Amino acid sequence: MAILTIPKENRTINDPAAIADYLAGIGVDYEIWEPTSAVAADAPAEEILAAYSAEIDELKESGGYVTADVIDVTPRTPGLAEMLAKFNREHRHDDDEVRFIVEGRGLFHLHPQNGPVVAIEVEAGDLIRVPSGFLHWFNLCADQRIRAIRLFKDPAGWAPHYTGSGVDGDFQPLCFGPSYVPVMSSLAQ
Ligand SMILES: [Fe+2]
């Protein structure tokens, strides 16, 4: 499940309920979803959407989302570097950013108006909803793999608006997941 860190406070939260509480306090939703029937992470998109249709329908109803799709990113995705470069700088969207992770992992940095920047590493089973206008940026982890359900009110509203603040440069895009390898040379000094 997810790992939340607050770098400026040198604090880490691993408990899902505590993560949901902390994020609720800054206006971001976090949930864990279970499929209604077993579904392989590499199943066709329609099967993935069907397995989570109850949760998707509920979120569409409560959040006003009209479309859902499945995005697949692998190290072999054409234009991957360009795609990632669009989202690894602080930005906001006119639409909510809603992601349910089916496979792989990724790292969101969230920048609340009042409070320190929060990093949340999400993986399979995690649902995160970053509201429209909320400043954030996103990195893949070292395995460059993520498969996720996305929900939109309007896909056109999901273009990034950059702040140009440079605050993203103050934070290391390091994941704690299986692919994370600490840089031992810096620890040894
Ligand atoms: Fe975004």
mmCIF file of C-alpha atoms and ligand atoms in Angstrom:
data_model
loop_
_atom_site.group_PDB
_atom_site.id
_atom_site.type_symbol
_atom_site.label_atom_id
_atom_site.label_comp_id
_atom_site.label_asym_id
_atom_site.label_seq_id
_atom_site.Cartn_x
_atom_site.Cartn_y
_atom_site.Cartn_z
ATOM 1 C CA MET A 1 0.000 0.000 0.000
ATOM 2 C CA ALA A 2 0.914 3.623 -0.084
ATOM 3 C CA ILE A 3 3.719 5.315 1.817
ATOM 4 C CA LEU A 4 3.351 8.965 2.764
ATOM 5 C CA THR A 5 6.296 11.135 3.695
ATOM 6 C CA ILE A 6 6.527 14.734 4.830
ATOM 7 C CA PRO A 7 10.145 15.505 3.956
ATOM 8 C CA LYS A 8 10.391 18.821 5.835
ATOM 9 C CA GLU A 9 9.236 17.119 9.035
ATOM 10 C CA ASN A 10 11.257 13.963 8.420
ATOM 11 C CA ARG A 11 8.033 12.036 8.978
ATOM 12 C CA THR A 12 6.706 8.851 7.344
ATOM 13 C CA ILE A 13 3.188 7.419 7.569
ATOM 14 C CA ASN A 14 2.586 3.799 6.503
ATOM 15 C CA ASP A 15 -0.817 3.042 7.989
ATOM 16 C CA PRO A 16 -3.530 3.396 5.302
ATOM 17 C CA ALA A 17 -6.107 4.919 7.678
ATOM 18 C CA ALA A 18 -3.562 7.442 8.959
ATOM 19 C CA ILE A 19 -2.578 8.280 5.367
ATOM 20 C CA ALA A 20 -6.239 8.844 4.462
ATOM 21 C CA ASP A 21 -6.675 11.060 7.542
ATOM 22 C CA TYR A 22 -3.627 13.157 6.785
ATOM 23 C CA LEU A 23 -4.571 13.615 3.143
ATOM 24 C CA ALA A 24 -8.193 14.426 4.018
ATOM 25 C CA GLY A 25 -6.778 17.240 6.168
ATOM 26 C CA ILE A 26 -5.233 18.844 3.090
ATOM 27 C CA GLY A 27 -8.206 18.134 0.824
ATOM 28 C CA VAL A 28 -6.929 15.062 -1.019
ATOM 29 C CA ASP A 29 -8.893 11.788 -1.039
ATOM 30 C CA TYR A 30 -7.179 8.443 -0.548
ATOM 31 C CA GLU A 31 -8.894 5.037 -0.549
ATOM 32 C CA ILE A 32 -8.024 1.394 -1.031
ATOM 33 C CA TRP A 33 -10.162 -0.432 -3.568
ATOM 34 C CA GLU A 34 -10.751 -4.172 -3.812
ATOM 35 C CA PRO A 35 -11.969 -5.685 -7.100
ATOM 36 C CA THR A 36 -15.437 -7.238 -7.033
ATOM 37 C CA SER A 37 -13.956 -10.257 -8.810
ATOM 38 C CA ALA A 38 -10.370 -11.387 -9.224
ATOM 39 C CA VAL A 39 -8.745 -9.691 -12.175
ATOM 40 C CA ALA A 40 -5.188 -9.975 -13.464
ATOM 41 C CA ALA A 41 -3.198 -6.758 -13.496
ATOM 42 C CA ASP A 42 -2.482 -7.347 -17.196
ATOM 43 C CA ALA A 43 -6.110 -8.084 -18.129
ATOM 44 C CA PRO A 44 -7.662 -6.073 -20.977
ATOM 45 C CA ALA A 45 -8.767 -2.575 -19.994
ATOM 46 C CA GLU A 46 -12.469 -3.508 -20.230
ATOM 47 C CA GLU A 47 -11.977 -6.285 -17.669
ATOM 48 C CA ILE A 48 -10.127 -3.934 -15.328
ATOM 49 C CA LEU A 49 -12.901 -1.346 -15.577
ATOM 50 C CA ALA A 50 -15.548 -4.052 -15.058
ATOM 51 C CA ALA A 51 -13.816 -5.421 -11.951
ATOM 52 C CA TYR A 52 -13.914 -1.976 -10.324
ATOM 53 C CA SER A 53 -17.207 -0.799 -11.833
ATOM 54 C CA ALA A 54 -18.933 -0.426 -8.463
ATOM 55 C CA GLU A 55 -16.240 1.924 -7.141
ATOM 56 C CA ILE A 56 -15.967 3.755 -10.458
ATOM 57 C CA ASP A 57 -19.744 4.294 -10.656
ATOM 58 C CA GLU A 58 -19.844 5.527 -7.069
ATOM 59 C CA LEU A 59 -17.032 7.995 -7.703
ATOM 60 C CA LYS A 60 -18.611 9.152 -10.969
ATOM 61 C CA GLU A 61 -21.841 9.787 -9.084
ATOM 62 C CA SER A 62 -20.261 11.649 -6.178
ATOM 63 C CA GLY A 63 -17.559 13.472 -8.107
ATOM 64 C CA GLY A 64 -19.270 14.229 -11.389
ATOM 65 C CA TYR A 65 -16.860 12.219 -13.533
ATOM 66 C CA VAL A 66 -18.132 11.163 -16.929
ATOM 67 C CA THR A 67 -15.374 9.005 -18.387
ATOM 68 C CA ALA A 68 -12.976 6.349 -17.129
ATOM 69 C CA ASP A 69 -10.079 4.754 -18.943
ATOM 70 C CA VAL A 70 -6.964 2.704 -18.262
ATOM 71 C CA ILE A 71 -3.516 4.115 -18.916
ATOM 72 C CA ASP A 72 -0.489 1.873 -19.358
ATOM 73 C CA VAL A 73 3.051 3.136 -18.991
ATOM 74 C CA THR A 74 6.108 0.926 -19.340
ATOM 75 C CA PRO A 75 9.796 1.659 -19.994
ATOM 76 C CA ARG A 76 8.997 0.900 -23.659
ATOM 77 C CA THR A 77 6.198 3.482 -23.968
ATOM 78 C CA PRO A 78 7.037 5.699 -26.957
ATOM 79 C CA GLY A 79 7.822 9.260 -25.899
ATOM 80 C CA LEU A 80 8.025 8.245 -22.232
ATOM 81 C CA ALA A 81 10.683 10.817 -21.297
ATOM 82 C CA GLU A 82 8.680 13.642 -22.890
ATOM 83 C CA MET A 83 5.507 12.442 -21.183
ATOM 84 C CA LEU A 84 7.157 12.300 -17.771
ATOM 85 C CA ALA A 85 8.760 15.702 -18.259
ATOM 86 C CA LYS A 86 5.265 17.201 -18.595
ATOM 87 C CA PHE A 87 4.260 16.104 -15.124
ATOM 88 C CA ASN A 88 7.417 16.258 -13.003
ATOM 89 C CA ARG A 89 7.208 20.035 -12.531
ATOM 90 C CA GLU A 90 4.770 21.723 -10.195
ATOM 91 C CA HIS A 91 1.405 22.187 -11.896
ATOM 92 C CA ARG A 92 -2.327 22.186 -11.410
ATOM 93 C CA HIS A 93 -5.259 21.105 -13.561
ATOM 94 C CA ASP A 94 -8.742 22.465 -14.188
ATOM 95 C CA ASP A 95 -10.056 18.918 -13.618
ATOM 96 C CA ASP A 96 -9.436 16.611 -10.663
ATOM 97 C CA GLU A 97 -6.575 14.133 -11.075
ATOM 98 C CA VAL A 98 -8.108 10.773 -10.149
ATOM 99 C CA ARG A 99 -5.950 7.671 -10.328
ATOM 100 C CA PHE A 100 -6.498 4.107 -9.170
ATOM 101 C CA ILE A 101 -3.319 2.099 -9.454
ATOM 102 C CA VAL A 102 -3.708 -1.359 -10.991
ATOM 103 C CA GLU A 103 -0.036 -2.228 -11.354
ATOM 104 C CA GLY A 104 3.323 -0.565 -10.811
ATOM 105 C CA ARG A 105 3.778 2.545 -8.704
ATOM 106 C CA GLY A 106 4.332 6.254 -8.821
ATOM 107 C CA LEU A 107 5.188 9.205 -6.627
ATOM 108 C CA PHE A 108 2.951 12.231 -6.184
ATOM 109 C CA HIS A 109 4.220 15.342 -4.464
ATOM 110 C CA LEU A 110 1.349 17.451 -3.136
ATOM 111 C CA HIS A 111 1.831 21.120 -2.266
ATOM 112 C CA PRO A 112 -1.000 22.361 -0.035
ATOM 113 C CA GLN A 113 -1.652 26.095 0.321
ATOM 114 C CA ASN A 114 -1.084 25.843 4.052
ATOM 115 C CA GLY A 115 1.334 23.153 5.096
ATOM 116 C CA PRO A 116 4.424 21.316 4.000
ATOM 117 C CA VAL A 117 4.867 19.419 0.743
ATOM 118 C CA VAL A 118 3.747 15.797 1.091
ATOM 119 C CA ALA A 119 5.065 12.892 -0.983
ATOM 120 C CA ILE A 120 2.844 9.859 -1.482
ATOM 121 C CA GLU A 121 4.056 6.740 -3.196
ATOM 122 C CA VAL A 122 1.058 4.878 -4.590
ATOM 123 C CA GLU A 123 0.878 1.278 -5.764
ATOM 124 C CA ALA A 124 -1.673 -1.364 -6.741
ATOM 125 C CA GLY A 125 -4.921 -0.963 -4.816
ATOM 126 C CA ASP A 126 -4.473 2.756 -4.081
ATOM 127 C CA LEU A 127 -6.945 5.410 -5.219
ATOM 128 C CA ILE A 128 -5.902 9.038 -5.028
ATOM 129 C CA ARG A 129 -7.962 12.068 -5.959
ATOM 130 C CA VAL A 130 -6.120 15.386 -6.258
ATOM 131 C CA PRO A 131 -8.693 18.161 -6.610
ATOM 132 C CA SER A 132 -8.651 20.677 -9.457
ATOM 133 C CA GLY A 133 -6.339 23.588 -8.718
ATOM 134 C CA PHE A 134 -4.253 21.650 -6.174
ATOM 135 C CA LEU A 135 -0.527 22.073 -6.840
ATOM 136 C CA HIS A 136 1.343 18.822 -7.388
ATOM 137 C CA TRP A 137 3.844 16.975 -9.521
ATOM 138 C CA PHE A 138 4.391 13.324 -10.411
ATOM 139 C CA ASN A 139 7.287 10.946 -11.004
ATOM 140 C CA LEU A 140 7.467 7.307 -11.905
ATOM 141 C CA CYS A 141 9.629 5.048 -9.756
ATOM 142 C CA ALA A 142 12.752 3.346 -11.079
ATOM 143 C CA ASP A 143 10.832 0.511 -12.741
ATOM 144 C CA GLN A 144 8.964 3.079 -14.890
ATOM 145 C CA ARG A 145 5.815 1.028 -14.707
ATOM 146 C CA ILE A 146 2.316 2.173 -13.898
ATOM 147 C CA ARG A 147 -1.098 0.987 -14.983
ATOM 148 C CA ALA A 148 -3.948 3.061 -13.673
ATOM 149 C CA ILE A 149 -7.640 3.789 -14.047
ATOM 150 C CA ARG A 150 -8.267 7.487 -14.685
ATOM 151 C CA LEU A 151 -11.551 9.317 -14.222
ATOM 152 C CA PHE A 152 -12.370 12.620 -15.881
ATOM 153 C CA LYS A 153 -15.068 15.239 -15.808
ATOM 154 C CA ASP A 154 -13.597 16.532 -19.059
ATOM 155 C CA PRO A 155 -10.372 15.077 -20.518
ATOM 156 C CA ALA A 156 -9.592 18.542 -21.919
ATOM 157 C CA GLY A 157 -9.431 19.863 -18.354
ATOM 158 C CA TRP A 158 -6.470 17.695 -17.559
ATOM 159 C CA ALA A 159 -3.816 19.788 -19.323
ATOM 160 C CA PRO A 160 -1.113 20.885 -16.862
ATOM 161 C CA HIS A 161 -0.811 24.558 -15.892
ATOM 162 C CA TYR A 162 2.723 25.085 -14.643
ATOM 163 C CA THR A 163 3.545 27.343 -11.706
ATOM 164 C CA GLY A 164 7.218 27.690 -12.604
ATOM 165 C CA SER A 165 7.926 27.929 -8.860
ATOM 166 C CA GLY A 166 10.853 25.513 -9.019
ATOM 167 C CA VAL A 167 9.767 24.069 -5.665
ATOM 168 C CA ASP A 168 9.798 20.592 -7.241
ATOM 169 C CA GLY A 169 13.580 20.920 -7.478
ATOM 170 C CA ASP A 170 13.814 20.888 -3.675
ATOM 171 C CA PHE A 171 12.536 17.307 -3.440
ATOM 172 C CA GLN A 172 14.131 14.052 -4.512
ATOM 173 C CA PRO A 173 11.803 11.863 -6.601
ATOM 174 C CA LEU A 174 12.813 8.726 -4.717
ATOM 175 C CA CYS A 175 10.482 5.800 -4.183
ATOM 176 C CA PHE A 176 10.680 3.372 -1.280
ATOM 177 C CA GLY A 177 9.216 0.474 -3.253
ATOM 178 C CA PRO A 178 11.072 -2.647 -4.368
ATOM 179 C CA SER A 179 12.920 -0.735 -7.054
ATOM 180 C CA TYR A 180 14.368 1.836 -4.706
ATOM 181 C CA VAL A 181 18.101 1.400 -4.229
ATOM 182 C CA PRO A 182 19.668 3.771 -1.712
ATOM 183 C CA VAL A 183 22.847 5.563 -2.715
ATOM 184 C CA MET A 184 25.221 3.917 -0.276
ATOM 185 C CA SER A 185 28.186 6.149 -1.069
ATOM 186 C CA SER A 186 26.454 9.168 0.451
ATOM 187 C CA LEU A 187 25.469 7.193 3.546
ATOM 188 C CA ALA A 188 28.988 5.887 4.056
ATOM 189 C CA GLN A 189 30.598 9.310 4.323
HETATM 190 FE FE FE B 1 -1.078 16.384 -12.661
#
